[in-house]
Amino acid sequence: MRIPLSLLSVVLAASAAVLGPVAPAAAAPAAAPAVDVRPGALDRGPAPSAPHVVGSTIVDGGRRIPVAAEEVRLLGTSGRAYVVAVSSGRGPAPRVLRVRPDGSTRVLARRTYGDALLGAEGETLVHVRPARRGSRVTVVDARTGRSVATRRVRGDAELLDVETGRVLLTTYGPDRTLVWRSGADRVRTVLRRAAGLGDLGSDWLAWIAGDPYAGGCTRLARVSDPSDLVWRSCRDAVASISPDGSRLLTLHKLTDGVGPRELRMRRADGTLLATYRVKGWFRGWFWEDDRTIVAGANGRSRYALVRCAGDDCERAGATEPAHQERAA
């Protein structure tokens, strides 16, 4: 039945009297910014406040500590010392060293052909070596190098995270994700898939379900309950988790080669906050704090460490000629 216009006006007026003023429709949320990172054009900011490696030198504020190795990877700090994984083309097999501020070193682990991780507290080092029919995972005192616990697991093992008394690791062949309580020497399977990233402190676990080249999608859930799915993406993979677990750094799931052209900052629930783009690639990133990343940005003509938070980026170091490698 068609309502006469005069009657419709009466009905609407009565409804307004009962319901009160009608609020305007909520505005659509603003799109997350996309930031074009041009290393040579960015303003210069302070040097990174977190320790990092430039070439084969540990840089911590005004301190510079050269390490005699071709490749140096900073695992973290332990007291006033630094723990690094090192390797050289023709030198000794890969090792983990404790480097004191005066440059003197102590070998914490030798022949570490697999992964090595340092717990956030700086006291526990864990490394993996190939073993017959699997891998050997060893917990080491990061101050003395003394072996504390050892466990053999089936398959090729990769470390995801370490904290005092617990090791989160994933294995391939069979594919699964495990928590090893090293004190009691107990292993619990938390996921019957291999995971790509995990954080025991914030309880995050990320993995790709299925073949990423055939539609496999990233899933983010809890270590304590992987069935509690928090975020899912069929484009991105999780590359890093902020120290407090509130932010994610993601990249395209098929990224390979020298590094991605884009990095995306997200909340822990997957909400996109910003996209950082470079006309080359990003390589080697770390969290300066819970909201800020520092990454090596290789542009068309210049390379620099850049600091990005929200929709703002700045240089965190001097520029140098772009690295002549081809992006993936």
Short mmCIF file of C-alpha atoms in Angstrom, two decimals:
data_model
loop_
_atom_site.label_atom_id
_atom_site.label_comp_id
_atom_site.label_asym_id
_atom_site.label_seq_id
_atom_site.Cartn_x
_atom_site.Cartn_y
_atom_site.Cartn_z
CA MET A 1 0.00 0.00 0.00
CA ARG A 2 1.30 3.46 -0.90
CA ILE A 3 1.39 5.79 2.12
CA PRO A 4 0.20 9.36 1.39
CA LEU A 5 2.98 11.92 1.71
CA SER A 6 1.10 13.86 4.42
CA LEU A 7 0.65 10.70 6.52
CA LEU A 8 4.31 9.71 5.99
CA SER A 9 5.40 13.12 7.32
CA VAL A 10 3.34 12.60 10.45
CA VAL A 11 4.82 9.14 11.01
CA LEU A 12 8.40 10.38 10.58
CA ALA A 13 7.82 13.31 12.91
CA ALA A 14 6.40 11.01 15.57
CA SER A 15 9.33 8.62 15.19
CA ALA A 16 11.81 11.48 15.58
CA ALA A 17 10.07 12.59 18.76
CA VAL A 18 10.39 9.12 20.23
CA LEU A 19 13.84 8.23 19.01
CA GLY A 20 15.49 11.64 19.17
CA PRO A 21 17.84 13.05 16.54
CA VAL A 22 19.25 10.49 14.14
CA ALA A 23 23.05 10.36 14.26
CA PRO A 24 24.82 10.78 10.93
CA ALA A 25 26.31 7.63 9.42
CA ALA A 26 29.76 6.83 10.78
CA ALA A 27 32.56 7.91 8.50
CA ALA A 28 34.46 5.13 6.77
CA PRO A 29 37.82 4.47 8.43
CA ALA A 30 40.70 6.26 6.75
CA ALA A 31 42.81 4.12 4.46
CA ALA A 32 46.19 3.12 5.84
CA PRO A 33 48.91 5.36 4.38
CA ALA A 34 51.37 4.13 1.76
CA VAL A 35 54.80 5.70 2.23
CA ASP A 36 57.29 5.86 -0.64
CA VAL A 37 60.72 5.47 0.96
CA ARG A 38 63.45 7.29 -0.98
CA PRO A 39 66.63 6.95 1.10
CA GLY A 40 68.43 9.86 -0.55
CA ALA A 41 65.53 12.29 -0.03
CA LEU A 42 64.67 11.52 3.61
CA ASP A 43 65.54 13.87 6.44
CA ARG A 44 68.34 12.66 8.70
CA GLY A 45 67.28 11.55 12.17
CA PRO A 46 69.26 10.10 15.07
CA ALA A 47 71.20 6.88 14.78
CA PRO A 48 69.32 3.76 15.92
CA SER A 49 69.07 3.53 19.70
CA ALA A 50 69.14 -0.28 19.58
CA PRO A 51 72.41 -2.17 19.00
CA HIS A 52 72.83 -3.35 15.41
CA VAL A 53 75.47 -4.48 12.94
CA VAL A 54 76.89 -2.47 10.07
CA GLY A 55 79.04 -4.66 7.83
CA SER A 56 80.95 -6.70 10.41
CA THR A 57 80.95 -4.04 13.15
CA ILE A 58 78.66 -3.94 16.18
CA VAL A 59 77.24 -0.43 16.58
CA ASP A 60 75.71 0.62 19.90
CA GLY A 61 75.31 4.37 20.25
CA GLY A 62 78.82 5.80 20.01
CA ARG A 63 80.45 2.41 20.49
CA ARG A 64 81.95 0.57 17.51
CA ILE A 65 83.21 -3.00 17.97
CA PRO A 66 84.69 -4.68 14.88
CA VAL A 67 84.30 -8.47 14.68
CA ALA A 68 86.79 -10.54 12.68
CA ALA A 69 84.32 -12.35 10.41
CA GLU A 70 82.82 -11.90 6.97
CA GLU A 71 79.25 -12.26 8.18
CA VAL A 72 78.07 -11.09 11.60
CA ARG A 73 74.51 -11.47 12.88
CA LEU A 74 73.58 -9.89 16.20
CA LEU A 75 71.49 -12.24 18.32
CA GLY A 76 71.10 -9.81 21.21
CA THR A 77 72.73 -8.47 24.34
CA SER A 78 73.76 -10.38 27.45
CA GLY A 79 74.59 -8.05 30.29
CA ARG A 80 77.09 -5.56 28.87
CA ALA A 81 78.21 -8.03 26.18
CA TYR A 82 76.85 -8.84 22.72
CA VAL A 83 76.05 -12.29 21.37
CA VAL A 84 76.68 -12.75 17.64
CA ALA A 85 76.59 -15.58 15.12
CA VAL A 86 79.60 -15.35 12.80
CA SER A 87 80.87 -17.11 9.70
CA SER A 88 83.71 -16.66 7.22
CA GLY A 89 84.15 -17.99 3.73
CA ARG A 90 87.41 -19.85 4.37
CA GLY A 91 87.65 -19.57 8.14
CA PRO A 92 86.30 -21.74 10.95
CA ALA A 93 82.84 -23.27 10.78
CA PRO A 94 79.99 -20.96 11.88
CA ARG A 95 80.21 -20.05 15.55
CA VAL A 96 78.41 -18.06 18.22
CA LEU A 97 80.54 -15.56 20.14
CA ARG A 98 80.10 -13.46 23.24
CA VAL A 99 81.72 -10.11 22.44
CA ARG A 100 82.70 -7.83 25.31
CA PRO A 101 82.72 -4.02 24.96
CA ASP A 102 86.53 -4.06 24.67
CA GLY A 103 86.29 -6.39 21.65
CA SER A 104 87.50 -9.55 23.40
CA THR A 105 85.45 -12.67 22.68
CA ARG A 106 84.39 -15.99 24.16
CA VAL A 107 83.17 -18.88 21.99
CA LEU A 108 79.74 -19.99 23.16
CA ALA A 109 79.04 -22.57 20.46
CA ARG A 110 81.02 -24.09 17.58
CA ARG A 111 79.96 -25.58 14.26
CA THR A 112 76.47 -24.07 14.46
CA TYR A 113 75.33 -24.98 10.97
CA GLY A 114 71.70 -24.58 11.99
CA ASP A 115 69.78 -21.84 13.81
CA ALA A 116 70.88 -19.97 16.92
CA LEU A 117 68.71 -17.74 19.11
CA LEU A 118 69.28 -15.75 22.28
CA GLY A 119 66.49 -15.39 24.82
CA ALA A 120 65.23 -11.86 25.48
CA GLU A 121 66.65 -11.97 29.01
CA GLY A 122 70.13 -12.52 27.53
CA GLU A 123 70.93 -15.56 29.64
CA THR A 124 69.87 -18.46 27.42
CA LEU A 125 71.36 -19.33 24.05
CA VAL A 126 69.89 -22.16 21.97
CA HIS A 127 71.38 -23.58 18.79
CA VAL A 128 70.59 -26.39 16.38
CA ARG A 129 72.93 -28.84 14.64
CA PRO A 130 72.12 -31.59 12.17
CA ALA A 131 72.09 -35.03 13.77
CA ARG A 132 71.48 -38.55 12.57
CA ARG A 133 67.81 -38.85 11.57
CA GLY A 134 67.00 -35.38 12.81
CA SER A 135 68.42 -32.40 14.67
CA ARG A 136 70.09 -31.79 18.00
CA VAL A 137 68.87 -28.77 19.96
CA THR A 138 71.18 -27.49 22.70
CA VAL A 139 70.58 -24.93 25.45
CA VAL A 140 73.72 -23.03 26.48
CA ASP A 141 74.46 -20.57 29.28
CA ALA A 142 75.04 -17.35 27.32
CA ARG A 143 77.57 -16.09 29.86
CA THR A 144 79.84 -19.11 30.10
CA GLY A 145 79.07 -21.30 27.09
CA ARG A 146 78.27 -24.23 29.36
CA SER A 147 75.78 -26.72 27.90
CA VAL A 148 72.64 -26.86 30.03
CA ALA A 149 70.36 -29.26 28.14
CA THR A 150 70.24 -31.19 24.87
CA ARG A 151 67.37 -32.78 22.96
CA ARG A 152 67.18 -34.67 19.67
CA VAL A 153 64.09 -34.17 17.52
CA ARG A 154 63.00 -35.76 14.27
CA GLY A 155 63.30 -33.73 11.09
CA ASP A 156 65.14 -30.53 10.22
CA ALA A 157 64.58 -28.15 13.12
CA GLU A 158 64.35 -24.35 13.07
CA LEU A 159 64.12 -22.18 16.18
CA LEU A 160 61.23 -19.74 16.57
CA ASP A 161 61.69 -18.33 20.08
CA VAL A 162 63.48 -18.89 23.36
CA GLU A 163 62.79 -17.91 26.94
CA THR A 164 64.13 -19.29 30.19
CA GLY A 165 63.09 -22.94 30.40
CA ARG A 166 61.16 -23.05 27.10
CA VAL A 167 62.11 -23.38 23.44
CA LEU A 168 59.62 -22.94 20.60
CA LEU A 169 60.74 -24.72 17.44
CA THR A 170 59.40 -26.08 14.21
CA THR A 171 60.47 -29.14 12.22
CA TYR A 172 60.22 -30.26 8.60
CA GLY A 173 59.84 -33.96 7.83
CA PRO A 174 57.67 -34.41 9.86
CA ASP A 175 56.14 -30.94 9.78
CA ARG A 176 55.16 -29.84 13.26
CA THR A 177 55.66 -27.11 15.86
CA LEU A 178 56.88 -27.99 19.34
CA VAL A 179 57.46 -26.47 22.76
CA TRP A 180 60.38 -28.04 24.59
CA ARG A 181 60.55 -27.48 28.35
CA SER A 182 64.26 -27.98 28.71
CA GLY A 183 64.37 -28.26 32.51
CA ALA A 184 61.96 -31.18 32.63
CA ASP A 185 62.99 -32.36 29.12
CA ARG A 186 59.39 -32.56 27.97
CA VAL A 187 58.20 -31.85 24.44
CA ARG A 188 54.65 -30.87 23.52
CA THR A 189 53.33 -30.70 19.96
CA VAL A 190 51.29 -27.52 19.61
CA LEU A 191 50.65 -27.69 15.85
CA ARG A 192 50.95 -30.46 13.30
CA ARG A 193 52.32 -28.03 10.75
CA ALA A 194 55.59 -26.16 10.40
CA ALA A 195 55.29 -22.56 11.62
CA GLY A 196 57.23 -19.62 10.26
CA LEU A 197 57.24 -17.32 13.29
CA GLY A 198 56.40 -17.49 16.97
CA ASP A 199 56.74 -15.48 20.16
CA LEU A 200 56.39 -17.12 23.55
CA GLY A 201 56.10 -13.87 25.49
CA SER A 202 53.11 -12.55 23.52
CA ASP A 203 51.82 -16.07 22.73
CA TRP A 204 51.73 -15.49 18.94
CA LEU A 205 52.23 -18.21 16.33
CA ALA A 206 52.12 -17.68 12.55
CA TRP A 207 52.18 -20.25 9.77
CA ILE A 208 51.04 -20.75 6.17
CA ALA A 209 48.38 -23.41 5.79
CA GLY A 210 48.90 -25.13 2.45
CA ASP A 211 51.27 -24.44 -0.42
CA PRO A 212 51.85 -20.67 -0.65
CA TYR A 213 52.26 -21.02 -4.42
CA ALA A 214 48.88 -22.73 -4.69
CA GLY A 215 46.67 -20.51 -2.55
CA GLY A 216 48.01 -21.31 0.91
CA CYS A 217 47.11 -18.61 3.44
CA THR A 218 48.84 -17.20 6.51
CA ARG A 219 47.23 -17.81 9.88
CA LEU A 220 48.00 -16.03 13.12
CA ALA A 221 46.88 -17.65 16.35
CA ARG A 222 48.00 -18.40 19.89
CA VAL A 223 50.83 -20.74 20.83
CA SER A 224 48.66 -21.84 23.73
CA ASP A 225 45.71 -22.52 21.42
CA PRO A 226 46.41 -22.58 17.66
CA SER A 227 42.70 -23.11 17.00
CA ASP A 228 42.09 -19.54 18.28
CA LEU A 229 42.53 -17.86 14.89
CA VAL A 230 43.15 -14.12 15.20
CA TRP A 231 44.06 -13.10 11.64
CA ARG A 232 44.22 -14.69 8.20
CA SER A 233 45.81 -13.42 4.97
CA CYS A 234 46.17 -15.08 1.59
CA ARG A 235 48.65 -12.39 0.44
CA ASP A 236 50.99 -11.65 3.33
CA ALA A 237 53.26 -13.61 5.66
CA VAL A 238 54.35 -12.41 9.10
CA ALA A 239 58.00 -11.31 9.01
CA SER A 240 58.43 -10.02 12.57
CA ILE A 241 56.57 -9.36 15.82
CA SER A 242 57.22 -6.28 17.97
CA PRO A 243 58.81 -6.82 21.40
CA ASP A 244 55.49 -6.32 23.23
CA GLY A 245 53.49 -8.33 20.68
CA SER A 246 51.25 -5.40 19.71
CA ARG A 247 52.51 -4.95 16.14
CA LEU A 248 53.29 -7.16 13.15
CA LEU A 249 55.59 -6.55 10.23
CA THR A 250 54.34 -8.41 7.16
CA LEU A 251 55.45 -8.90 3.56
CA HIS A 252 54.20 -10.73 0.50
CA LYS A 253 54.16 -14.46 1.20
CA LEU A 254 56.15 -15.27 -1.97
CA THR A 255 58.99 -12.85 -1.21
CA ASP A 256 62.35 -14.35 -2.09
CA GLY A 257 65.78 -13.23 -3.19
CA VAL A 258 67.38 -10.06 -1.83
CA GLY A 259 64.27 -8.75 -0.09
CA PRO A 260 60.76 -7.32 -0.45
CA ARG A 261 59.78 -4.09 -2.18
CA GLU A 262 57.06 -3.49 0.40
CA LEU A 263 56.78 -3.90 4.16
CA ARG A 264 53.46 -3.52 5.97
CA MET A 265 52.96 -2.48 9.58
CA ARG A 266 49.89 -3.97 11.24
CA ARG A 267 48.23 -4.22 14.61
CA ALA A 268 48.38 -7.66 16.17
CA ASP A 269 44.85 -8.39 14.90
CA GLY A 270 46.05 -7.81 11.32
CA THR A 271 44.64 -4.28 10.88
CA LEU A 272 46.83 -2.49 8.35
CA LEU A 273 48.48 0.67 9.71
CA ALA A 274 50.97 1.60 6.97
CA THR A 275 52.71 0.28 3.87
CA TYR A 276 56.36 1.19 3.21
CA ARG A 277 57.53 0.99 -0.42
CA VAL A 278 60.98 1.32 -1.95
CA LYS A 279 62.15 1.30 -5.58
CA GLY A 280 64.46 -1.59 -4.83
CA TRP A 281 64.23 -3.72 -1.71
CA PHE A 282 64.30 -3.80 2.07
CA ARG A 283 66.72 -6.08 3.86
CA GLY A 284 67.67 -6.51 7.50
CA TRP A 285 65.06 -4.97 9.82
CA PHE A 286 64.68 -4.79 13.57
CA TRP A 287 62.39 -3.14 16.12
CA GLU A 288 63.78 -0.03 17.74
CA ASP A 289 60.80 0.01 20.10
CA ASP A 290 57.28 -1.44 20.14
CA ARG A 291 56.04 0.90 17.39
CA THR A 292 59.14 1.64 15.31
CA ILE A 293 61.16 -0.40 12.83
CA VAL A 294 64.60 0.26 11.39
CA ALA A 295 65.32 -1.36 8.03
CA GLY A 296 67.98 -1.29 5.36
CA ALA A 297 66.36 0.42 2.35
CA ASN A 298 67.97 0.05 -1.05
CA GLY A 299 66.57 2.58 -3.52
CA ARG A 300 67.35 3.27 -7.16
CA SER A 301 70.54 5.19 -6.43
CA ARG A 302 71.08 5.30 -2.65
CA TYR A 303 71.01 2.92 0.33
CA ALA A 304 70.46 3.86 3.99
CA LEU A 305 69.08 2.63 7.27
CA VAL A 306 65.61 4.12 7.62
CA ARG A 307 63.36 4.46 10.65
CA CYS A 308 59.60 4.18 10.12
CA ALA A 309 56.68 4.58 12.52
CA GLY A 310 53.12 5.19 11.39
CA ASP A 311 53.13 7.26 8.21
CA ASP A 312 56.54 8.83 8.85
CA CYS A 313 60.02 7.66 7.83
CA GLU A 314 63.44 9.23 8.26
CA ARG A 315 67.03 8.23 7.70
CA ALA A 316 68.78 6.64 10.67
CA GLY A 317 72.25 6.83 9.12
CA ALA A 318 74.31 8.13 6.24
CA THR A 319 73.50 7.22 2.66
CA GLU A 320 75.75 5.19 0.40
CA PRO A 321 75.54 4.04 -3.22
CA ALA A 322 72.74 1.59 -3.85
CA HIS A 323 73.70 -2.05 -3.64
CA GLN A 324 73.89 -3.54 -7.10
CA GLU A 325 71.73 -6.62 -6.69
CA ARG A 326 68.45 -7.45 -8.33
CA ALA A 327 65.28 -7.52 -6.29
CA ALA A 328 62.97 -10.54 -6.18
#
